Amino acid sequence: MPSAASGETGTERGWFSRFLKAVEWLGNLLPHPVTLFALFALAVVIISGIAGWMDLAVEDPRPEGAGGRAEDGMIRAVSLMTGEGLRMIVSNLVTNFTSFVPLGTVLVALLGVGVAEHSGLLTAGIRLLVQKAPARLMTFAVVLAGILSNTASEMGYVVLIPLAAVVFHALGRHPLAGLAAAFAGVSGGYSANLLIGTVDPLLAGITQEAAQLIDPTYEVHAAVNYYFMAVSTFMIAGIGTWVTHRFVEPQLGTYDPSKAGDDVPPPRMEALAPREVRGLKMAGLAILGVIALFALTIVPEWGVLRDPETGDVLRSPFLRGIVALIFVFFLVPGVVYGWVTGSMKSDKDVVDGMAKSMSTLGLYIVLVFFAAQFVAFFGWTNLGAILAVTGANGLEAANLTGPLVFIPFILMCCFVNLMLGSASAQWAVTAPIFVPMLMLIGFSPEVIQAAYRIGDSTTNIITPMMSYFGLILAFVVRYDRKAGVGTMVAMMLPYTIFFLIGWVALFYLWVFGLGLPVGPEAPTFYTP
C-alpha cells in the first residue's frame, strides 16, 4: 500500500497524475467557492432572461395530471429578469437560505456531535480504533461504512466523513485521503447498500408511474434493485480502497500540518488512561440503551415511530426524523462519557460543546447562503429540466437498440446529474422518457432503473450541485486553508472514473453475461 510519503512514485510521474494536477490547477483558478456560487446564481438569472426572451421550451414527458405539468404540456424557461422574477428573488431570499435542507440537517446533527467531541468521547474512541484495528483494512472499512451509511445519508455526510479524516490523521496518513475515501463511499456509492434505504421506494414509485404509460397494470416494488445493489456494495468498497491507495494518497503526498486551520488539533496516540477506558465502557452502555430505545419505537408493530396509518418503516417518521435521532445518539453517550471522566461537570460544559461545534461552521453557513440561492434560482427557471429532456430526446433520436443502449443512457444520466443533484428530481423528469422507450425495445423497468442509479451516483462527488458539496469543501479547508473547488474535484475524479467503469462492467456481466435478476421478482426483459 502506498504511504502518504510516496509522492514521487511512478504514479506521480504518470499521465493520469499530470491530468489530475491540471484539473486541480484549472479548478483552483476559479474564485473562492462563496464567490463562485454567487456568480452561478447571477449567471442563472441572466441565462434565464435570454431563454425566456427566446421562449425556450420542450415537451413535458410527464403524463397528464402529473404534479408540476403545465396545461399546454410544455416545460418553459422562466425568466428571472422580469418584474415577477425580481419579486420572487427578493421575497424568497431569506427562505431559500433557511429552508435549504442540508443547513438544518448539519446544524442539528452537529449539536450532538459537538457534545461527544467536546467531552473527549470521539477522540478516545478514535484512539482505541487506531490502536486496535488492522491498519491495512482501515481504508476498506471507511469506504464500506460510507456506503452503508446511505440508509441514513445525513449521518454519513455530517459524521462519518470528518471522522474518517481524523482517523487517517491519527494513523499518520493524509487526513484528506480519509475524507475522500469516506466521501466516495457515502456519495459516489449512493445507490449501493446492503439495506433498503429511503431512496428505494421513492425511485420505484417514479419508475412505476413511467412504466404504466406503456402497461397500466405494471407494478414496481422498493426492492427491485436489491440483488444488484447489494453486490455493488462490495465492488464499490474494493474499488474505492484501490483508488485511495493507488491514486489519491500518492497525489496528496505527505501531509503538512501547517496548512491546517486553527481548529484542527494534533492527533493524540498515547495509550488510554483508566478513566478514559471506564468512560468508553459507560458510553458504550449508553449507546446500547439508546439503540434499544430506538428499536422499541420502530421494530414492534405498535412502534410509535412507524407510519401511523400504514405501519410502514420505509416511509416512517423514524427515517424522516433520522437527524433528530443522530442528535440524541451522540448527545447521550457524550454526556455520559464526560460525566464519568470528569471532562463535563455541569450543563454549562454541555452547552459549551454545542456552541464550539457551531463556531466551526462559519464558512459553511456563508457558503450555504449563496449555494441555496443558486439551487433555488436554477429550479425556478426550469433550465435543469429542459436540459434533461433535451439530452433524453437526443439519445432517443440516435435510435440505439440492444444492450449497448445502456452505455449512452448511463453517460447521459451522469451528465444530467451534474446539473440536477437530486436523484428523485432527475428521475421524475427522465423516467417518463426512458422507461417507456426502453420498455418498447424489450427491457424491463427494473433493469432500466438499475442502470439509471449507476449514472446518478458516480458523478455526485464532483458536482457543486450536490447538496452537501459545500459542507465537504468546508471540511477540506480545515486541513488545507488554500484548497478550492479544483482541489476537491481533482481529489474525487479518480473515484468517479473507476466507479463508473467498474459499475458498468458489473452491470453488463450481471444482467447480460450471467443473466441474473437485479432484484427479487425483477425480470430483465419486457415483452411489449
XYZ file of C-alpha atoms in Angstrom:
528
model
C 0.000 0.000 0.000
C 1.458 3.384 -0.915
C 2.118 5.540 2.078
C 1.368 9.210 2.401
C 5.003 9.905 1.728
C 5.026 8.150 -1.618
C 4.574 11.354 -3.570
C 7.417 10.669 -6.010
C 6.272 7.315 -7.348
C 5.688 6.232 -10.912
C 2.077 7.190 -10.428
C 3.156 10.722 -9.570
C 5.073 10.950 -12.832
C 2.351 9.255 -14.871
C -0.011 10.872 -17.308
C -3.024 10.368 -15.030
C -1.316 12.205 -12.186
C -0.438 15.067 -14.509
C -4.047 15.135 -15.678
C -5.304 15.411 -12.082
C -2.817 18.185 -11.345
C -4.097 20.038 -14.408
C -7.694 19.595 -13.212
C -6.750 20.911 -9.777
C -4.843 23.864 -11.265
C -7.674 24.812 -13.586
C -10.286 24.352 -10.858
C -8.357 26.474 -8.390
C -8.163 29.306 -10.921
C -11.823 29.757 -10.104
C -12.701 32.330 -7.434
C -13.488 31.475 -3.822
C -16.351 28.926 -3.593
C -18.637 31.524 -1.995
C -17.937 33.937 -4.851
C -18.362 31.101 -7.332
C -21.870 30.236 -6.115
C -22.785 33.922 -6.159
C -21.618 34.125 -9.786
C -23.513 30.926 -10.601
C -26.694 32.457 -9.204
C -26.144 35.637 -11.219
C -25.458 33.604 -14.365
C -28.709 31.677 -13.908
C -30.620 34.974 -13.726
C -29.008 36.240 -16.939
C -29.367 32.951 -18.849
C -32.980 32.641 -17.748
C -33.632 36.119 -19.137
C -32.197 35.127 -22.517
C -34.043 31.772 -22.507
C -37.303 33.468 -21.531
C -36.896 36.056 -24.275
C -36.358 33.196 -26.789
C -39.393 31.352 -25.339
C -37.247 28.246 -24.866
C -39.467 25.222 -24.197
C -39.569 21.435 -24.550
C -42.430 18.977 -24.438
C -43.081 17.713 -20.916
C -42.654 13.916 -20.864
C -44.713 13.500 -17.711
C -48.275 12.193 -18.103
C -51.300 14.460 -17.892
C -52.284 15.175 -14.335
C -48.744 14.765 -13.015
C -47.646 17.305 -10.436
C -45.949 20.348 -11.944
C -47.114 19.625 -15.510
C -48.310 22.704 -17.382
C -51.717 22.684 -19.070
C -50.188 23.007 -22.533
C -47.854 20.075 -21.878
C -44.653 22.140 -22.227
C -41.744 22.874 -19.914
C -40.895 26.534 -20.491
C -37.912 28.552 -19.350
C -38.931 31.052 -16.692
C -37.149 34.390 -16.838
C -35.956 35.957 -13.608
C -35.116 39.181 -15.454
C -38.680 40.416 -15.184
C -40.695 42.244 -12.567
C -42.199 38.965 -11.412
C -38.764 37.332 -11.311
C -37.307 40.170 -9.247
C -40.210 39.981 -6.804
C -39.672 36.227 -6.485
C -35.956 36.711 -5.743
C -36.485 39.447 -3.156
C -39.400 37.697 -1.445
C -37.640 34.340 -1.127
C -34.003 35.308 -0.471
C -34.259 34.506 3.245
C -36.460 31.423 2.932
C -34.198 29.970 0.238
C -31.454 30.032 2.869
C -33.397 28.899 5.926
C -35.255 26.119 4.078
C -32.122 24.701 2.429
C -32.359 21.120 3.735
C -28.637 20.405 4.351
C -28.337 23.502 6.553
C -30.778 22.322 9.214
C -29.501 18.769 8.932
C -25.915 19.803 9.592
C -26.719 22.225 12.420
C -28.946 19.839 14.369
C -26.725 16.771 13.944
C -23.576 18.667 14.906
C -25.143 19.859 18.161
C -24.995 16.263 19.365
C -21.661 15.515 17.714
C -20.208 18.650 19.307
C -21.022 17.347 22.788
C -19.424 13.966 22.016
C -16.337 15.728 20.679
C -16.069 18.288 23.499
C -16.348 15.582 26.165
C -13.454 13.663 24.600
C -15.565 10.646 23.600
C -14.802 10.842 19.879
C -11.092 11.383 20.465
C -10.843 8.426 22.849
C -12.896 6.225 20.541
C -10.711 7.084 17.554
C -7.535 6.389 19.523
C -8.919 2.993 20.541
C -9.900 2.265 16.936
C -6.478 3.246 15.616
C -4.672 1.172 18.225
C -6.791 -1.971 17.775
C -7.895 -2.036 14.126
C -5.660 -3.529 11.380
C -4.238 -0.530 9.509
C -4.343 -2.413 6.184
C -8.118 -2.743 6.412
C -8.809 0.830 7.521
C -9.445 2.278 4.050
C -11.783 -0.561 3.062
C -13.652 -0.164 6.365
C -14.055 3.593 5.810
C -15.421 3.220 2.260
C -17.733 0.362 3.264
C -19.017 2.328 6.258
C -19.720 5.255 3.924
C -21.796 3.070 1.618
C -23.761 1.518 4.477
C -24.445 4.957 5.976
C -26.615 5.744 2.957
C -29.553 4.195 4.788
C -29.347 7.368 6.877
C -27.383 9.514 4.450
C -27.159 12.594 6.662
C -25.122 10.635 9.200
C -22.579 9.759 6.514
C -22.092 13.345 5.375
C -22.194 15.008 8.766
C -20.423 12.447 10.954
C -18.507 9.782 9.026
C -16.648 11.987 6.518
C -14.984 14.323 9.060
C -14.420 11.332 11.362
C -12.529 9.465 8.616
C -10.211 12.453 8.187
C -9.440 12.387 11.916
C -8.764 8.623 11.841
C -6.320 8.923 8.921
C -4.637 11.881 10.625
C -4.160 9.793 13.783
C -2.670 6.970 11.706
C -0.070 9.338 10.246
C -1.762 9.281 6.830
C -3.068 12.293 4.931
C -6.406 13.300 6.527
C -7.833 14.335 3.151
C -7.285 10.781 1.892
C -9.576 9.538 4.669
C -12.085 12.270 3.891
C -12.005 11.381 0.187
C -12.467 7.654 0.855
C -15.469 8.283 3.088
C -16.992 10.813 0.674
C -16.557 8.328 -2.174
C -18.472 5.701 -0.208
C -21.235 7.971 1.090
C -21.951 9.868 -2.131
C -20.214 8.081 -5.018
C -21.637 4.768 -3.827
C -25.010 6.322 -3.049
C -27.104 3.639 -4.754
C -25.218 0.635 -3.356
C -26.241 -0.800 0.013
C -26.985 -3.983 1.908
C -30.191 -2.459 3.247
C -33.229 -0.879 1.622
C -32.982 2.892 2.068
C -35.385 5.785 1.757
C -34.401 6.398 -1.882
C -35.541 2.911 -2.994
C -39.316 3.346 -2.619
C -39.027 6.892 -3.941
C -37.380 5.827 -7.210
C -39.594 2.746 -7.500
C -42.722 4.900 -7.361
C -41.455 7.138 -10.160
C -40.438 4.105 -12.235
C -43.873 2.531 -11.774
C -45.674 5.666 -12.952
C -43.452 5.812 -16.038
C -43.919 2.081 -16.760
C -47.693 2.435 -16.561
C -47.586 4.748 -19.574
C -46.966 1.516 -21.533
C -48.559 -1.069 -19.241
C -51.214 0.386 -16.859
C -51.046 -2.721 -14.624
C -47.261 -2.758 -14.154
C -46.041 -2.571 -10.549
C -42.534 -1.810 -9.240
C -41.714 -2.521 -5.587
C -38.999 -0.898 -3.471
C -36.556 -3.847 -3.522
C -36.395 -4.377 -7.309
C -32.675 -3.495 -7.458
C -31.645 -5.127 -4.180
C -29.538 -8.040 -5.535
C -27.518 -5.841 -7.864
C -27.032 -3.047 -5.333
C -26.020 -5.462 -2.544
C -23.295 -6.960 -4.750
C -22.305 -3.453 -5.847
C -21.621 -2.571 -2.201
C -18.520 -4.760 -2.039
C -17.370 -3.862 -5.537
C -17.546 -0.125 -4.810
C -15.792 -0.629 -1.447
C -12.995 -2.539 -3.200
C -12.589 -0.011 -6.000
C -12.704 2.880 -3.527
C -9.940 1.273 -1.473
C -7.783 0.671 -4.556
C -8.266 4.222 -5.876
C -7.370 5.698 -2.486
C -4.119 3.712 -2.297
C -3.193 3.908 -5.968
C -4.056 7.498 -6.865
C -5.384 9.712 -4.082
C -2.755 9.250 -1.368
C 0.238 9.440 -3.746
C -1.282 12.539 -5.351
C -1.803 14.228 -1.989
C 1.728 13.423 -0.839
C 2.959 13.994 2.702
C 0.589 15.988 4.892
C 1.815 19.370 6.051
C 0.091 20.255 9.359
C 0.974 23.923 8.886
C -1.713 24.101 6.178
C -4.455 23.173 8.644
C -6.821 25.592 10.313
C -6.533 26.545 13.962
C -9.391 24.201 14.982
C -7.556 21.009 13.935
C -5.793 19.539 16.979
C -2.735 17.329 16.502
C -3.557 13.611 16.680
C -3.068 12.008 20.086
C -1.862 8.420 20.076
C -0.923 7.787 23.714
C -2.496 4.835 25.497
C -5.907 5.348 27.035
C -5.961 6.293 30.704
C -8.031 4.101 33.089
C -10.704 6.786 33.447
C -10.978 7.008 29.635
C -11.410 3.237 29.378
C -14.087 3.396 32.083
C -15.737 6.303 30.264
C -15.778 4.382 26.990
C -17.387 1.374 28.661
C -20.123 3.501 30.207
C -20.633 5.395 26.940
C -20.914 2.031 25.179
C -23.656 1.006 27.588
C -25.376 4.344 26.969
C -25.205 3.716 23.207
C -26.767 0.267 23.666
C -29.517 1.864 25.746
C -30.203 4.495 23.093
C -30.292 1.839 20.349
C -32.688 -0.271 22.430
C -34.941 2.748 22.892
C -34.855 3.486 19.164
C -35.666 -0.174 18.424
C -38.759 -0.009 20.632
C -40.081 2.848 18.507
C -39.685 1.085 15.151
C -39.305 -2.724 15.437
C -42.628 -3.728 17.074
C -45.767 -3.369 15.003
C -47.015 -0.903 17.608
C -43.824 1.214 17.401
C -44.730 4.890 17.757
C -42.301 5.983 15.017
C -43.759 3.709 12.353
C -46.099 5.266 9.825
C -49.252 5.752 11.940
C -51.579 4.923 9.040
C -49.831 2.049 7.252
C -47.358 0.775 9.848
C -44.665 1.104 7.192
C -40.994 1.557 8.136
C -39.592 2.907 4.868
C -41.891 5.956 4.881
C -41.990 6.302 8.655
C -41.325 9.268 10.967
C -38.299 7.255 12.174
C -36.484 7.633 8.851
C -37.829 11.119 8.160
C -36.590 12.222 11.567
C -33.221 10.469 11.430
C -31.373 13.751 12.077
C -33.062 14.143 15.463
C -32.074 10.573 16.291
C -28.454 11.278 15.306
C -28.534 14.237 17.697
C -29.671 12.011 20.577
C -27.323 9.174 19.578
C -24.245 11.387 20.108
C -25.589 13.624 22.877
C -26.392 10.925 25.437
C -23.116 8.927 25.318
C -21.172 12.205 25.075
C -22.705 13.442 28.321
C -22.180 10.042 29.996
C -18.518 9.913 28.958
C -17.949 13.488 30.117
C -19.559 12.783 33.496
C -17.529 9.582 34.069
C -14.179 11.093 33.041
C -14.787 14.486 34.632
C -14.488 16.431 31.371
C -18.071 17.656 31.823
C -19.112 18.742 35.292
C -22.269 20.760 34.611
C -24.823 21.670 31.984
C -22.596 24.624 31.049
C -19.984 22.206 29.688
C -22.637 20.525 27.535
C -23.748 23.873 26.146
C -20.122 24.868 25.525
C -19.650 21.706 23.458
C -22.649 22.577 21.301
C -21.501 26.175 20.913
C -17.984 25.145 19.928
C -19.294 22.867 17.170
C -21.383 25.742 15.793
C -18.386 28.105 15.815
C -16.543 25.906 13.303
C -19.306 26.276 10.686
C -18.884 29.953 9.813
C -17.566 29.365 6.291
C -20.157 26.684 5.617
C -23.058 28.917 6.632
C -21.833 31.747 4.374
C -21.347 29.304 1.506
C -24.796 27.767 2.024
C -26.469 31.163 1.711
C -25.230 31.616 -1.849
C -25.487 27.927 -2.762
C -29.137 27.930 -1.657
C -29.885 30.933 -3.901
C -28.229 29.234 -6.866
C -30.142 25.964 -6.372
C -33.447 27.809 -5.907
C -32.926 30.035 -8.953
C -31.964 27.044 -11.082
C -35.127 25.214 -10.038
C -37.411 28.204 -10.664
C -36.127 28.737 -14.203
C -36.732 25.114 -15.382
C -33.305 25.165 -17.055
C -32.287 21.848 -15.478
C -35.458 20.091 -16.622
C -35.103 21.496 -20.149
C -31.506 20.270 -20.378
C -32.522 16.813 -19.104
C -35.347 16.432 -21.606
C -33.177 17.716 -24.463
C -30.471 15.178 -23.666
C -33.005 12.373 -23.392
C -34.571 13.273 -26.734
C -31.141 13.280 -28.347
C -30.456 9.788 -27.087
C -33.838 8.641 -28.350
C -33.097 10.139 -31.767
C -29.922 8.018 -32.006
C -32.264 5.009 -32.302
C -29.990 2.607 -30.428
C -31.336 -0.888 -29.708
C -29.921 -3.840 -27.826
C -27.878 -3.886 -24.602
C -25.466 -1.214 -25.890
C -28.225 1.360 -25.422
C -27.428 1.413 -21.703
C -23.965 2.918 -22.217
C -25.173 6.269 -23.644
C -28.127 6.136 -21.241
C -25.841 5.840 -18.197
C -23.474 8.513 -19.532
C -26.389 10.864 -20.106
C -27.570 10.272 -16.519
C -24.036 11.108 -15.330
C -24.153 14.380 -17.256
C -27.633 15.374 -16.100
C -26.626 14.599 -12.514
C -24.016 17.360 -12.736
C -26.896 19.848 -13.023
C -29.773 18.155 -11.164
C -28.263 16.874 -7.933
C -31.484 15.323 -6.604
C -31.934 11.672 -7.583
C -35.718 11.913 -7.449
C -35.918 15.229 -9.337
C -33.715 13.907 -12.135
C -35.596 10.619 -12.406
C -39.002 12.337 -12.298
C -38.092 14.191 -15.496
C -36.168 11.487 -17.368
C -38.067 8.326 -16.357
C -41.220 9.157 -18.380
C -38.965 9.349 -21.466
C -36.577 6.463 -20.978
C -38.675 3.855 -19.201
C -41.349 3.672 -21.952
C -38.700 3.999 -24.700
C -36.552 1.137 -23.374
C -39.576 -0.985 -22.496
C -40.661 -0.798 -26.125
C -37.341 -2.313 -27.244
C -37.626 -5.115 -24.707
C -36.054 -4.089 -21.368
C -37.815 -4.156 -18.007
C -38.352 -1.052 -15.872
C -36.368 -2.724 -13.062
C -33.224 -3.029 -15.217
C -33.677 0.498 -16.561
C -33.850 1.859 -13.002
C -30.690 -0.052 -12.009
C -28.795 1.485 -14.930
C -30.082 4.947 -14.027
C -28.795 4.593 -10.466
C -25.264 3.953 -11.729
C -25.213 7.247 -13.614
C -26.913 9.106 -10.773
C -24.344 8.002 -8.160
C -20.960 8.240 -9.822
C -20.859 11.981 -10.519
C -22.271 13.065 -7.139
C -18.767 13.613 -5.787
C -17.612 16.069 -8.462
C -20.602 18.369 -8.858
C -21.290 21.517 -6.798
C -24.991 20.824 -7.385
C -24.805 18.009 -4.834
C -26.441 19.412 -1.693
C -23.580 18.553 0.660
C -20.748 19.625 -1.653
C -20.307 22.878 0.278
C -20.131 21.058 3.606
C -17.453 18.661 2.351
C -15.478 21.577 0.926
C -15.616 23.231 4.360
C -14.172 20.038 5.878
C -11.402 20.036 3.247
C -10.488 23.640 4.059
C -9.998 22.671 7.722
C -6.956 20.626 6.664
C -5.794 22.827 3.779
C -6.649 26.520 4.038
C -5.730 27.096 0.377
C -7.891 24.295 -1.006
C -10.565 25.207 -3.533
C -13.113 23.584 -5.795
C -10.321 22.348 -8.078
C -8.573 20.584 -5.186
C -11.736 18.742 -4.278
C -12.744 17.811 -7.838
C -9.236 16.565 -8.692
C -9.168 14.518 -5.489
C -12.545 12.880 -6.202
C -12.338 12.495 -10.003
C -10.444 9.148 -9.918
C -13.288 7.662 -7.861
C -15.856 8.864 -10.408
C -13.908 7.407 -13.337
C -13.241 3.987 -11.831
C -16.610 3.661 -10.106
C -18.254 4.283 -13.474
C -16.038 1.789 -15.328
C -16.432 -0.890 -12.659
C -20.167 -0.400 -12.212
C -20.933 -0.510 -15.947
C -18.801 -3.662 -16.302
C -20.627 -5.290 -13.378
C -23.995 -4.271 -14.839
C -23.281 -5.930 -18.178
C -21.761 -9.021 -16.544
C -24.629 -9.378 -14.067
C -27.544 -8.666 -16.384
C -26.418 -9.830 -19.815
C -23.420 -12.060 -19.095
C -24.767 -14.156 -16.215
C -28.447 -13.388 -16.853
C -29.112 -12.709 -13.164
C -32.071 -10.608 -11.962
C -31.287 -7.189 -10.454
C -33.694 -7.852 -7.602
C -36.432 -10.169 -6.304
C -39.217 -10.647 -8.847
C -37.358 -8.324 -11.222
C -37.261 -9.589 -14.810
C -34.533 -8.455 -17.187
C -36.668 -8.275 -20.301
C -40.141 -6.989 -21.057
C -42.394 -8.156 -23.846
C -44.447 -5.225 -25.160
